[in-house]
PDB file of C-alpha atoms in Angstrom:
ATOM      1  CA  UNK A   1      15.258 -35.983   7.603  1.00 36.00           C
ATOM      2  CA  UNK A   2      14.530 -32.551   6.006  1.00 36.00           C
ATOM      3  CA  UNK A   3      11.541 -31.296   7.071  1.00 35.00           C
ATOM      4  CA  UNK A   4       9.391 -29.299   4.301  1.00 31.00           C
ATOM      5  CA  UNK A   5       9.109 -26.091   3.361  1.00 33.00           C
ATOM      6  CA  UNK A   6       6.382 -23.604   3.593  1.00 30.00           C
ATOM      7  CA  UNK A   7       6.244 -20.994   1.078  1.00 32.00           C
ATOM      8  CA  UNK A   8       3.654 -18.646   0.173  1.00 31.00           C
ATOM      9  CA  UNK A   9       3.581 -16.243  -3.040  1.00 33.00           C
ATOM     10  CA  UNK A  10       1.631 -13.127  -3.476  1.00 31.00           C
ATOM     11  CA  UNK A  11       2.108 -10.356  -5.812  1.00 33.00           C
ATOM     12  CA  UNK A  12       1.257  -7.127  -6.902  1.00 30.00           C
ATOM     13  CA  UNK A  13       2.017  -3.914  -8.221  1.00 29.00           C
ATOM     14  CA  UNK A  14       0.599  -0.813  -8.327  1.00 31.00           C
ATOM     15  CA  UNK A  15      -0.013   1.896 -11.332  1.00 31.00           C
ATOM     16  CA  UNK A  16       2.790   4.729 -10.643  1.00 32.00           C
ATOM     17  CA  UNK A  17       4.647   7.224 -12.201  1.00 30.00           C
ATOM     18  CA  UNK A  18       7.328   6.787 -14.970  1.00 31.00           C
ATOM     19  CA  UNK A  19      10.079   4.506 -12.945  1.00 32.00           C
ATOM     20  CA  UNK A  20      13.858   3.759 -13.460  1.00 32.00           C
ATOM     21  CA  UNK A  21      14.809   1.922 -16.332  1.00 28.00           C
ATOM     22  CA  UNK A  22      17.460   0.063 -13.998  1.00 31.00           C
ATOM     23  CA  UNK A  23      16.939  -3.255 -12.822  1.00 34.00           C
ATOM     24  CA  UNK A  24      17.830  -5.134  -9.460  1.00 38.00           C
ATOM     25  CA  UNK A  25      17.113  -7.950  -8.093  1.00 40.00           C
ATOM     26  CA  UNK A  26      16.606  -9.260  -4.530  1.00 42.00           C
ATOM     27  CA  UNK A  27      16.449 -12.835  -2.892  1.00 43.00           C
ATOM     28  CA  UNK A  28      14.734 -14.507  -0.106  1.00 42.00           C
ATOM     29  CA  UNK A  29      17.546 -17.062   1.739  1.00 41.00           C
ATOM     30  CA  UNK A  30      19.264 -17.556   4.547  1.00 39.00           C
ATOM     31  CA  UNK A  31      22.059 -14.759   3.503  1.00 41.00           C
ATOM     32  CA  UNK A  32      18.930 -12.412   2.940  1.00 40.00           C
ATOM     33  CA  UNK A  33      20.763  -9.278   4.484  1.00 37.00           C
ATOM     34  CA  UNK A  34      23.683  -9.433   1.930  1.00 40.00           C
ATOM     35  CA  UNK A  35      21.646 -10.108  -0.952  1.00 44.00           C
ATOM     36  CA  UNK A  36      19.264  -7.103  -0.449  1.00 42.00           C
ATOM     37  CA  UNK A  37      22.551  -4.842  -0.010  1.00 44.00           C
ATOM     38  CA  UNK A  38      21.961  -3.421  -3.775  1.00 47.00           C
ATOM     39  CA  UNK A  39      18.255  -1.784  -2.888  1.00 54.00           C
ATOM     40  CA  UNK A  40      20.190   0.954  -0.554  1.00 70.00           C
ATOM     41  CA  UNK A  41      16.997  -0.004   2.053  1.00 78.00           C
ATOM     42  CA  UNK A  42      17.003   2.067   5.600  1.00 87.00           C
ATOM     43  CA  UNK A  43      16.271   0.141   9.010  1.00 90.00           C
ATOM     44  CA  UNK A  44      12.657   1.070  10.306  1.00 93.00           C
ATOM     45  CA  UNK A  45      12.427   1.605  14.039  1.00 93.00           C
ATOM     46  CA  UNK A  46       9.113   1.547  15.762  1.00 92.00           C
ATOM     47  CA  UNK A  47       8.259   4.761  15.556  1.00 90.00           C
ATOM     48  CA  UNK A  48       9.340   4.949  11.495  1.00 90.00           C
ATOM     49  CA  UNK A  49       6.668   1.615  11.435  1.00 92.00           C
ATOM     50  CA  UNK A  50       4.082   3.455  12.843  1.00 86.00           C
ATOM     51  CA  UNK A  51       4.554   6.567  11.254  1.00 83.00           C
ATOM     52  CA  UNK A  52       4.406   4.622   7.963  1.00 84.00           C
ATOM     53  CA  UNK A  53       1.198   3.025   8.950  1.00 84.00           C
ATOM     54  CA  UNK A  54       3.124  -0.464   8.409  1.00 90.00           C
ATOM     55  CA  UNK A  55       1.292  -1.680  11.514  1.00 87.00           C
ATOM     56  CA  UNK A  56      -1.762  -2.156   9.027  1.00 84.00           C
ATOM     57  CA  UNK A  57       0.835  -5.653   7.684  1.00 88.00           C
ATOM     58  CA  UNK A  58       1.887  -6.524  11.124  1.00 90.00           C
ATOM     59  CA  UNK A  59       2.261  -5.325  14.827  1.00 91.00           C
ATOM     60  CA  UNK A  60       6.308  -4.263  15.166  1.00 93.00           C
ATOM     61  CA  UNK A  61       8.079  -6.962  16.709  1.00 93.00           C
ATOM     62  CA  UNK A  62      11.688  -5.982  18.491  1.00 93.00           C
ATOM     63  CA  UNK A  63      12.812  -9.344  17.536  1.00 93.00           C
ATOM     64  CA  UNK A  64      12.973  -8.619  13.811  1.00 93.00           C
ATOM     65  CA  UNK A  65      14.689  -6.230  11.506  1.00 92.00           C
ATOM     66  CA  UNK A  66      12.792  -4.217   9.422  1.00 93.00           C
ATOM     67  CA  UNK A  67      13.722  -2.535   6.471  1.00 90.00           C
ATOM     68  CA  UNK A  68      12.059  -0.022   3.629  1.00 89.00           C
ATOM     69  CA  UNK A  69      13.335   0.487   0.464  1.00 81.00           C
ATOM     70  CA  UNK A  70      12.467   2.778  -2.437  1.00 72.00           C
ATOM     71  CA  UNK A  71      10.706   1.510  -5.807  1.00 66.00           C
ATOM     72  CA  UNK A  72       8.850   4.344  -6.582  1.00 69.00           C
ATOM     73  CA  UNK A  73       6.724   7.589  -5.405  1.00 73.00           C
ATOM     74  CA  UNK A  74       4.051   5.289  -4.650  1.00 76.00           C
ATOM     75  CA  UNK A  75       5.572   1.333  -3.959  1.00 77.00           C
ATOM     76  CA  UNK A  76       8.134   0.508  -1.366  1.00 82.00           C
ATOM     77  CA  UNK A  77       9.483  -2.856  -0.752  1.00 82.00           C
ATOM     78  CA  UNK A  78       9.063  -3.909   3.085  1.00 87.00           C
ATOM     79  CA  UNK A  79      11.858  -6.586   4.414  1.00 86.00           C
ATOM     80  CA  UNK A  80      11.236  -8.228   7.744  1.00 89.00           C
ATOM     81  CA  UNK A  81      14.674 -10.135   8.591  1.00 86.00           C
ATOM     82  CA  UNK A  82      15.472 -12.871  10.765  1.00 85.00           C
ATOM     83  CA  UNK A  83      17.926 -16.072  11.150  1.00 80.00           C
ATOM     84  CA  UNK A  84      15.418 -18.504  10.336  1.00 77.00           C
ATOM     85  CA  UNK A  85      12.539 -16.558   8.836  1.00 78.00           C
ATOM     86  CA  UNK A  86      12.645 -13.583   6.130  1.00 78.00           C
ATOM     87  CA  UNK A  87       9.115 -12.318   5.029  1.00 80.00           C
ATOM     88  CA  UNK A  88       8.972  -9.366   1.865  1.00 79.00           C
ATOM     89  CA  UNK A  89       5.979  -7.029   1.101  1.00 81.00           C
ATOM     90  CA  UNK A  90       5.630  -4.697  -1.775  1.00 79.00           C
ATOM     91  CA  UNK A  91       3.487  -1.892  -0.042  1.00 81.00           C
ATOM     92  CA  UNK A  92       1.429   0.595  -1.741  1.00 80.00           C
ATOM     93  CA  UNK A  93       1.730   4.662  -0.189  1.00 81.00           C
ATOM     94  CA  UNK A  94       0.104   7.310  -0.226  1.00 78.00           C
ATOM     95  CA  UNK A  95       2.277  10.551  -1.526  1.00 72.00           C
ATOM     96  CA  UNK A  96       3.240  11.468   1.640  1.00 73.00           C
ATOM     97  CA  UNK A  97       4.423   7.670   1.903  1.00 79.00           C
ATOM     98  CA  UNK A  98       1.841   6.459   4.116  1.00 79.00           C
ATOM     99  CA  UNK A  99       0.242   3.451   3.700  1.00 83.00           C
ATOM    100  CA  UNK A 100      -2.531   1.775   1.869  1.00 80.00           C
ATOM    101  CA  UNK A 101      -2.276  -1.212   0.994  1.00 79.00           C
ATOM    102  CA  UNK A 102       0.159  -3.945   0.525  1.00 79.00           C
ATOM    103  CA  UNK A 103       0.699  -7.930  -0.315  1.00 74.00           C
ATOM    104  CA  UNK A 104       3.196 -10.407  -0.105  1.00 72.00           C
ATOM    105  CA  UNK A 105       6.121 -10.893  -2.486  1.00 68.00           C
ATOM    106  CA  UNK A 106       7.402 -13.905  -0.727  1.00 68.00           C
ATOM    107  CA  UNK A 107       8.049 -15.839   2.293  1.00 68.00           C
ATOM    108  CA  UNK A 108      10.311 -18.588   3.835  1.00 70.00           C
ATOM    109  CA  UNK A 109      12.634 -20.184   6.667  1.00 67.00           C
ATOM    110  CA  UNK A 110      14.909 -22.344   7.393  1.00 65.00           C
ATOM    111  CA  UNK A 111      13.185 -25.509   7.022  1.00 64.00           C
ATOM    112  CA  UNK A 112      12.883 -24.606   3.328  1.00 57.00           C
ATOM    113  CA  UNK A 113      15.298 -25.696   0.444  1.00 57.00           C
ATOM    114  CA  UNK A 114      13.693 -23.384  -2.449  1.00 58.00           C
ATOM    115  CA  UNK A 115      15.374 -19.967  -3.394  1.00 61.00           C
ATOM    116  CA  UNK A 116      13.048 -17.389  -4.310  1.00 63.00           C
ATOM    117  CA  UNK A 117      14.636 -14.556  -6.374  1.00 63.00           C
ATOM    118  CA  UNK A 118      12.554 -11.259  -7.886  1.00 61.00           C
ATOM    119  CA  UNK A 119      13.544  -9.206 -10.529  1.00 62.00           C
ATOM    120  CA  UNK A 120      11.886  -5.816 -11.017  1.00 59.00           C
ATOM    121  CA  UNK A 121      11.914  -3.750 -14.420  1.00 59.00           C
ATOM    122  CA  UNK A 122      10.445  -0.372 -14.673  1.00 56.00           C
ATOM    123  CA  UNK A 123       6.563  -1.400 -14.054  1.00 55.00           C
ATOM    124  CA  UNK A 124       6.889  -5.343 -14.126  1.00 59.00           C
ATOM    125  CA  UNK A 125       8.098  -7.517 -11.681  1.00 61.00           C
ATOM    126  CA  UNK A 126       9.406 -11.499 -12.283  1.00 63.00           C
ATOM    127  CA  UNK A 127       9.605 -13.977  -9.221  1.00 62.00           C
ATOM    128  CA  UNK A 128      11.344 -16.938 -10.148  1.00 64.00           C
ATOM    129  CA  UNK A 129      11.946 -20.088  -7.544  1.00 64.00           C
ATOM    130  CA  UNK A 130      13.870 -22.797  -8.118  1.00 62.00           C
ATOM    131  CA  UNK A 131      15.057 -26.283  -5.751  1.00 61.00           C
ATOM    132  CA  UNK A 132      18.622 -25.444  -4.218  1.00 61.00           C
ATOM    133  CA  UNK A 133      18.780 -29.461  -3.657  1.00 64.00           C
ATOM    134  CA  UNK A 134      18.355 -30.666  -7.583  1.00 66.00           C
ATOM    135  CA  UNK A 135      21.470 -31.372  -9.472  1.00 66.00           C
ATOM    136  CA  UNK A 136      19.290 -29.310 -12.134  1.00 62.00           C
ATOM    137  CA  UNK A 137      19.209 -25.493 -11.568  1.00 59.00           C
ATOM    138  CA  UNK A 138      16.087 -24.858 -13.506  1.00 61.00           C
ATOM    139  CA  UNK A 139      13.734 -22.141 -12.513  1.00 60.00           C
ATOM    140  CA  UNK A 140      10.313 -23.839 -11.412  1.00 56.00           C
ATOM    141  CA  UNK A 141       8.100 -20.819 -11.133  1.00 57.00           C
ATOM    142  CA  UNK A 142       8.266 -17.577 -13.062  1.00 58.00           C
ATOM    143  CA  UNK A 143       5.164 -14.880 -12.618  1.00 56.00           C
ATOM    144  CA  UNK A 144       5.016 -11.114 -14.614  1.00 59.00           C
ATOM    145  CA  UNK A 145       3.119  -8.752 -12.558  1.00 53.00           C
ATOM    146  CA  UNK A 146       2.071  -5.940 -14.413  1.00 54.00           C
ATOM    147  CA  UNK A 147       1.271  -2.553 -13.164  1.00 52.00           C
ATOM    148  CA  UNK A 148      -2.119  -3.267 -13.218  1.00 62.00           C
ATOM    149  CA  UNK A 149      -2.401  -5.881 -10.348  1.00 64.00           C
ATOM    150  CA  UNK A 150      -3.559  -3.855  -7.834  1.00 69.00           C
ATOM    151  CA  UNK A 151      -7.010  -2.332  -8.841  1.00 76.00           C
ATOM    152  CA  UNK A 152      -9.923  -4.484  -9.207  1.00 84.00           C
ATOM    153  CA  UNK A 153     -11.796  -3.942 -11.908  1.00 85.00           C
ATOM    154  CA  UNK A 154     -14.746  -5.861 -10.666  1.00 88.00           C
ATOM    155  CA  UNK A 155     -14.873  -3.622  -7.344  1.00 91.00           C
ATOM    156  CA  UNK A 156     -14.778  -0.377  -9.462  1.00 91.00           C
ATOM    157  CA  UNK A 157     -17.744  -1.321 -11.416  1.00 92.00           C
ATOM    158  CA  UNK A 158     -19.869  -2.034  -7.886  1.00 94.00           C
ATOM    159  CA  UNK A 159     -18.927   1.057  -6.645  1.00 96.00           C
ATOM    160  CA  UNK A 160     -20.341   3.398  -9.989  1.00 97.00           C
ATOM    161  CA  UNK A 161     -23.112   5.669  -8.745  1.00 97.00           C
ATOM    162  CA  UNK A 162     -24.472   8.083  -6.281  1.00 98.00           C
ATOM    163  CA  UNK A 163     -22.820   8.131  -2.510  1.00 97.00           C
ATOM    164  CA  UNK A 164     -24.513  10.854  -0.456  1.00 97.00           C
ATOM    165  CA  UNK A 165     -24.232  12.071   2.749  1.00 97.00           C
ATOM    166  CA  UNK A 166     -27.296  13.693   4.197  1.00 96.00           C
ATOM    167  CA  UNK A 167     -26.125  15.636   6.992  1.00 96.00           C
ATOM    168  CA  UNK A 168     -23.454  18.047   5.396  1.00 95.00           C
ATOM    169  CA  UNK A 169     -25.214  17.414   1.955  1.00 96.00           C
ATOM    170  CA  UNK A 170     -21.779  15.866   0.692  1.00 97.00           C
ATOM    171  CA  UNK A 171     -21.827  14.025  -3.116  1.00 97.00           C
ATOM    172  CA  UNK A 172     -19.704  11.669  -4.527  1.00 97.00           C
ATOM    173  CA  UNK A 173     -20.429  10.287  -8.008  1.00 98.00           C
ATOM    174  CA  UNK A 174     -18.807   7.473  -9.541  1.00 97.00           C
ATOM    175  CA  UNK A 175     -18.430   6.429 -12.774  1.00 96.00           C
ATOM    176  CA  UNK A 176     -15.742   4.682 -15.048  1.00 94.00           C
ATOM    177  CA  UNK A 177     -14.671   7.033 -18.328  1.00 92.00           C
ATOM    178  CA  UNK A 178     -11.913   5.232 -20.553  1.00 87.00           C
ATOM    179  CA  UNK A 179     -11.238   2.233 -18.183  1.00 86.00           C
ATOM    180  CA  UNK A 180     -10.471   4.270 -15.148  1.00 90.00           C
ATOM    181  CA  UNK A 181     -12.853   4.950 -12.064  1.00 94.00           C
ATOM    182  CA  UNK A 182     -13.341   8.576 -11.894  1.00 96.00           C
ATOM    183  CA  UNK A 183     -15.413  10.513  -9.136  1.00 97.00           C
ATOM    184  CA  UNK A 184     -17.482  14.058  -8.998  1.00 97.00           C
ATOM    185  CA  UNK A 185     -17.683  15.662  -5.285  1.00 97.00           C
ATOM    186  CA  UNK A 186     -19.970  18.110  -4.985  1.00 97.00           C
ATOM    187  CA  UNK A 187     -20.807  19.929  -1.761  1.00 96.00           C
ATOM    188  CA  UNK A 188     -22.732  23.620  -1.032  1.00 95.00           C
ATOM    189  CA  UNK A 189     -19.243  25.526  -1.382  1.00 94.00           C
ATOM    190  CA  UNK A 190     -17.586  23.745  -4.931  1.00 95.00           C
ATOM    191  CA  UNK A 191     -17.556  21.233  -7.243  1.00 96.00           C
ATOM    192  CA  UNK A 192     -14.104  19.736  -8.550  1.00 95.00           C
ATOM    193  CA  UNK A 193     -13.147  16.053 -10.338  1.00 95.00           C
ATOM    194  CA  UNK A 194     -10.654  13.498 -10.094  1.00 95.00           C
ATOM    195  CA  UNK A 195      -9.504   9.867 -10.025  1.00 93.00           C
ATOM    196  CA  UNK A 196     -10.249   6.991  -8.125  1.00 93.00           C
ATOM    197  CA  UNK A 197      -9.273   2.804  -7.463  1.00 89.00           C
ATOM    198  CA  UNK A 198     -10.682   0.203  -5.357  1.00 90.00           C
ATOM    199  CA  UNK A 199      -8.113  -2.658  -4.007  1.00 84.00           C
ATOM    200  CA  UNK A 200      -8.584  -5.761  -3.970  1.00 78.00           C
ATOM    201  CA  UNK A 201      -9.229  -5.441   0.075  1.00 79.00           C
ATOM    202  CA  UNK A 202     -11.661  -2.853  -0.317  1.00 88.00           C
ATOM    203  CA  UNK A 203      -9.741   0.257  -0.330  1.00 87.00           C
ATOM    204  CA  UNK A 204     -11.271   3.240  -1.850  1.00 92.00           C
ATOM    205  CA  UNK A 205      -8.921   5.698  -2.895  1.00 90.00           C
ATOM    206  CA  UNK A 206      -9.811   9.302  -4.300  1.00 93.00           C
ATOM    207  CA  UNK A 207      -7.270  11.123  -5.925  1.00 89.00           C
ATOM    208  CA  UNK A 208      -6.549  14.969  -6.148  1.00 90.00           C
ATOM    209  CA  UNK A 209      -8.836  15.434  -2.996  1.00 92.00           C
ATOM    210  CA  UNK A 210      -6.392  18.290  -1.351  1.00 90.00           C
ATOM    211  CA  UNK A 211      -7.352  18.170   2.436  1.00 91.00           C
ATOM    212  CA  UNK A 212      -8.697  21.457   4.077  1.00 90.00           C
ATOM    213  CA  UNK A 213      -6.094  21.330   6.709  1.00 87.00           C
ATOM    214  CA  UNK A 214      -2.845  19.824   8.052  1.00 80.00           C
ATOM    215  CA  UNK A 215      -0.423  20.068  10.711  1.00 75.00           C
ATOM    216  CA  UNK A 216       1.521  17.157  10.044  1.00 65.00           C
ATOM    217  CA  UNK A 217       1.495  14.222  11.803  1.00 57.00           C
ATOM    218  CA  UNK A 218       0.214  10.223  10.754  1.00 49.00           C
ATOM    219  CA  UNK A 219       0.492  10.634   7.612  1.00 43.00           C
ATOM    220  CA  UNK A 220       3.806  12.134   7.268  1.00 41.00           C
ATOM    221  CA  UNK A 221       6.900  10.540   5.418  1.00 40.00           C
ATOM    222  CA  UNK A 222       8.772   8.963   7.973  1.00 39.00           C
ATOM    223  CA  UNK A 223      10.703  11.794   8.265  1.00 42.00           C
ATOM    224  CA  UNK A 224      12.654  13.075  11.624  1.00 43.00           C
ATOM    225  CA  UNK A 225      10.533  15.658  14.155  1.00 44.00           C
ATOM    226  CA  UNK A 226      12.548  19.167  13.279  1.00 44.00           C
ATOM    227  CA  UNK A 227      10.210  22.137  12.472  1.00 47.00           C
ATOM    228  CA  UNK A 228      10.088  22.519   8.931  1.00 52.00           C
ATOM    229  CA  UNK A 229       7.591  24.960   8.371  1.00 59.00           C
ATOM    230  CA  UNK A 230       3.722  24.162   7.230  1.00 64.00           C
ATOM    231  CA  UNK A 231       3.171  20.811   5.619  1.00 71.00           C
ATOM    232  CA  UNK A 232       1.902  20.525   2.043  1.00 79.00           C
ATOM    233  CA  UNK A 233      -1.760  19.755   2.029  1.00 82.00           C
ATOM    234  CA  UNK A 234      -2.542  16.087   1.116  1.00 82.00           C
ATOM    235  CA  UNK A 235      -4.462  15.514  -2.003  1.00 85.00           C
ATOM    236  CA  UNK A 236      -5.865  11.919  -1.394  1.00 85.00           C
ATOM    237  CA  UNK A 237      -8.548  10.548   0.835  1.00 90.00           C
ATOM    238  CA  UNK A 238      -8.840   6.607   1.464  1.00 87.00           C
ATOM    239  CA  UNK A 239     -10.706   4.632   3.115  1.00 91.00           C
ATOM    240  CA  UNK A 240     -12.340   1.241   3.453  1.00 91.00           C
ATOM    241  CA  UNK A 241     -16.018   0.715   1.499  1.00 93.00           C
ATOM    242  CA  UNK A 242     -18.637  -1.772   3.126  1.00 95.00           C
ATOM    243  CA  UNK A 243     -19.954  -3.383  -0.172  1.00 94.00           C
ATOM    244  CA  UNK A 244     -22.904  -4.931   2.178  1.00 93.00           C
ATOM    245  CA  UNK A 245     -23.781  -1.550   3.631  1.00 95.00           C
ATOM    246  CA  UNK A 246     -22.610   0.269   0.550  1.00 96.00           C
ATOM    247  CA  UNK A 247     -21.343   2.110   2.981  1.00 96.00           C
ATOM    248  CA  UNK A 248     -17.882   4.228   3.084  1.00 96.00           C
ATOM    249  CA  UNK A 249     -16.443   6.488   6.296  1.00 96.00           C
ATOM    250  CA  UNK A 250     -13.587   9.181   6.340  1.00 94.00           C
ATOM    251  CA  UNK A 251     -12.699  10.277   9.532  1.00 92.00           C
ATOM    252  CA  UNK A 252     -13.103  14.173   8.937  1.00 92.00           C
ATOM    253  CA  UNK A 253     -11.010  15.548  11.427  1.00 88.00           C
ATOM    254  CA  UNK A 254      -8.057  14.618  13.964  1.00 80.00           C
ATOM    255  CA  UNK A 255      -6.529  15.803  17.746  1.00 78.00           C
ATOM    256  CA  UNK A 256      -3.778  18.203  18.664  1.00 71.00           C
ATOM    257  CA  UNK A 257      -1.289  15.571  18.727  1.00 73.00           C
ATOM    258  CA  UNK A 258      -2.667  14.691  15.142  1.00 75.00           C
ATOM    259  CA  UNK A 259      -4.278  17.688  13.262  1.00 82.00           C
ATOM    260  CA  UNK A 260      -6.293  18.168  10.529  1.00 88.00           C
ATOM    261  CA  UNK A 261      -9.489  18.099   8.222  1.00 91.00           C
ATOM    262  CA  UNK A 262     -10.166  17.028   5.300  1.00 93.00           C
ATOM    263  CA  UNK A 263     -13.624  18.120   4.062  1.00 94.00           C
ATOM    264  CA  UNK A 264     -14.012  21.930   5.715  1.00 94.00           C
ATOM    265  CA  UNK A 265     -17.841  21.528   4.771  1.00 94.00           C
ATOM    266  CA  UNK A 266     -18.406  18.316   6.459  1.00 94.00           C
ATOM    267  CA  UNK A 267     -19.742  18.945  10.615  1.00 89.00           C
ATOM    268  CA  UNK A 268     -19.278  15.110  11.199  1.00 92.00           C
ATOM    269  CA  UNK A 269     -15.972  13.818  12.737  1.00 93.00           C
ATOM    270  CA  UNK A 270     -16.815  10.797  11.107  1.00 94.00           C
ATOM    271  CA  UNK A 271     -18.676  11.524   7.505  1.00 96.00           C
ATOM    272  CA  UNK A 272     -20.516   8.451   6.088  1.00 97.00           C
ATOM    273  CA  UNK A 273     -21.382   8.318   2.684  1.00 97.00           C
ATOM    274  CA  UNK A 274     -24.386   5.992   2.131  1.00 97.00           C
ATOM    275  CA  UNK A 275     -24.967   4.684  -1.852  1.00 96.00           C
ATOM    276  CA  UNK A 276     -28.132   6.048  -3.130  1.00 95.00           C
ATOM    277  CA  UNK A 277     -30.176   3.496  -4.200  1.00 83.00           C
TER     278      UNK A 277
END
């Protein structure tokens, strides 16, 4: 008797840059590792994992193979490979290729007789399934993701207004200006603007926010240990927003193993921003 299947879709894709034109596809089966050849992907040790952040999808498990492969400055495509079980995330990074956020493309084992196959062009992306065991081939399923599928508009909206910090007198303003979520920061010492998105798990992301200082470290590329001179500033700052407290934290400053700060203004290791009411 076959036992059923469990399968479990989830997509997304994030706004980027201007991506390939080229095509490829990859599947989810039991010959997984052959079909994936075409994405050029690079094993992930534990240390790559954690210096990823990728232990924000799962805790690294010596059991499986991982794998990362390139889509774009800003989306990679996560494989975690085994005999009986193959799992594949489309993660969302940071630009030093950190990460943010991520969801699942698709899942399944051995116990399951559908094939699952994605197709990705430039900023869409087509998962198609179909039954391996029907004399008919026909394709069951068939999703377009566009490139908006990762913000939430709905979250954006809730976040428009005032966040203040009272201690280091630290302003953000929100507001949305031609369908995108744009921020003011203000502070005793400057003034600047830029772009923002919310996730749909909460993740508050502000864009062209260059860090005061960095050493290198977390938040880093993956990248092997040799001295390469200083680091390039990071220009983004994300963290996770408390819609009950309207409440958001960014950890100011790191360690020597971990260096850096990010608002030179702020005297708070931990700077929370509180939603004026």
């Amino acid at each position: 008797m076959i036992r059923f299947y469990v399968l479990l879709l989830i997509f997304f894709l994030q706004s980027c840059k201007e991506q390939d034109q080229k095509s490829f596809i990859f599947n989810i089966s039991e010959k997984s590792i052959e079909n994936y050849t075409p994405l050029n992907r690079s094993k992930l040790s534990k240390d790559l994992w954690r210096k990823h952040g990728l232990f924000n999808i799962e805790s690294f498990n010596s059991n499986f193979n991982y794998y990362i492969s390139h889509k774009s400055d800003s989306l990679k495509i996560i494989e975690r490979i085994y005999d009986t079980e193959n799992s594949t995330w489309l993660c969302l990074v940071n630009k030093n290729g950190f990460y943010l956020d991520h969801m699942q493309v698709a899942y399944d084992n051995a116990e399951g007789f559908l094939t699952v196959e994605s197709e990705m062009i430039d900023k869409n992306v087509i998962v198609k399934t179909w039954n391996d065991f029907s004399d008919i081939k026909q394709t069951i399923d068939s999703i377009k993701i566009t490139n908006e599928t990762f913000r939430n508009p709905a979250k954006e909206r809730a976040v428009v207004g005032h966040w203040k910090n009272e201690v280091s007198n630290l302003n953000f303003k929100l507001f949305v200006a031609n369908n995108q979520l744009e921020y003011t920061f203000t502070s005793p010492k400057r003034s600047f603007n830029g772009t923002a998105q919310v996730t749909a798990n909460n993740l508050i992301i502000f864009n062209d926010f260059e860090w005061s200082e960095f050493a290198g470290g977390a938040v880093d590329d993956g990248g092997d240990d040799k001295e390469q001179g200083q680091p390039p500033l990071p220009t983004e700052i994300g963290t996770t927003i408390d819609f009950e407290s309207d409440e958001f934290v960014i950890q100011n400053y790191g360690n020597a193993m971990n260096y850096f700060t990010k608002i030179e203004e702020a005297s708070e290791k931990y700077v929370s921003f509180k939603k004026v009411k």
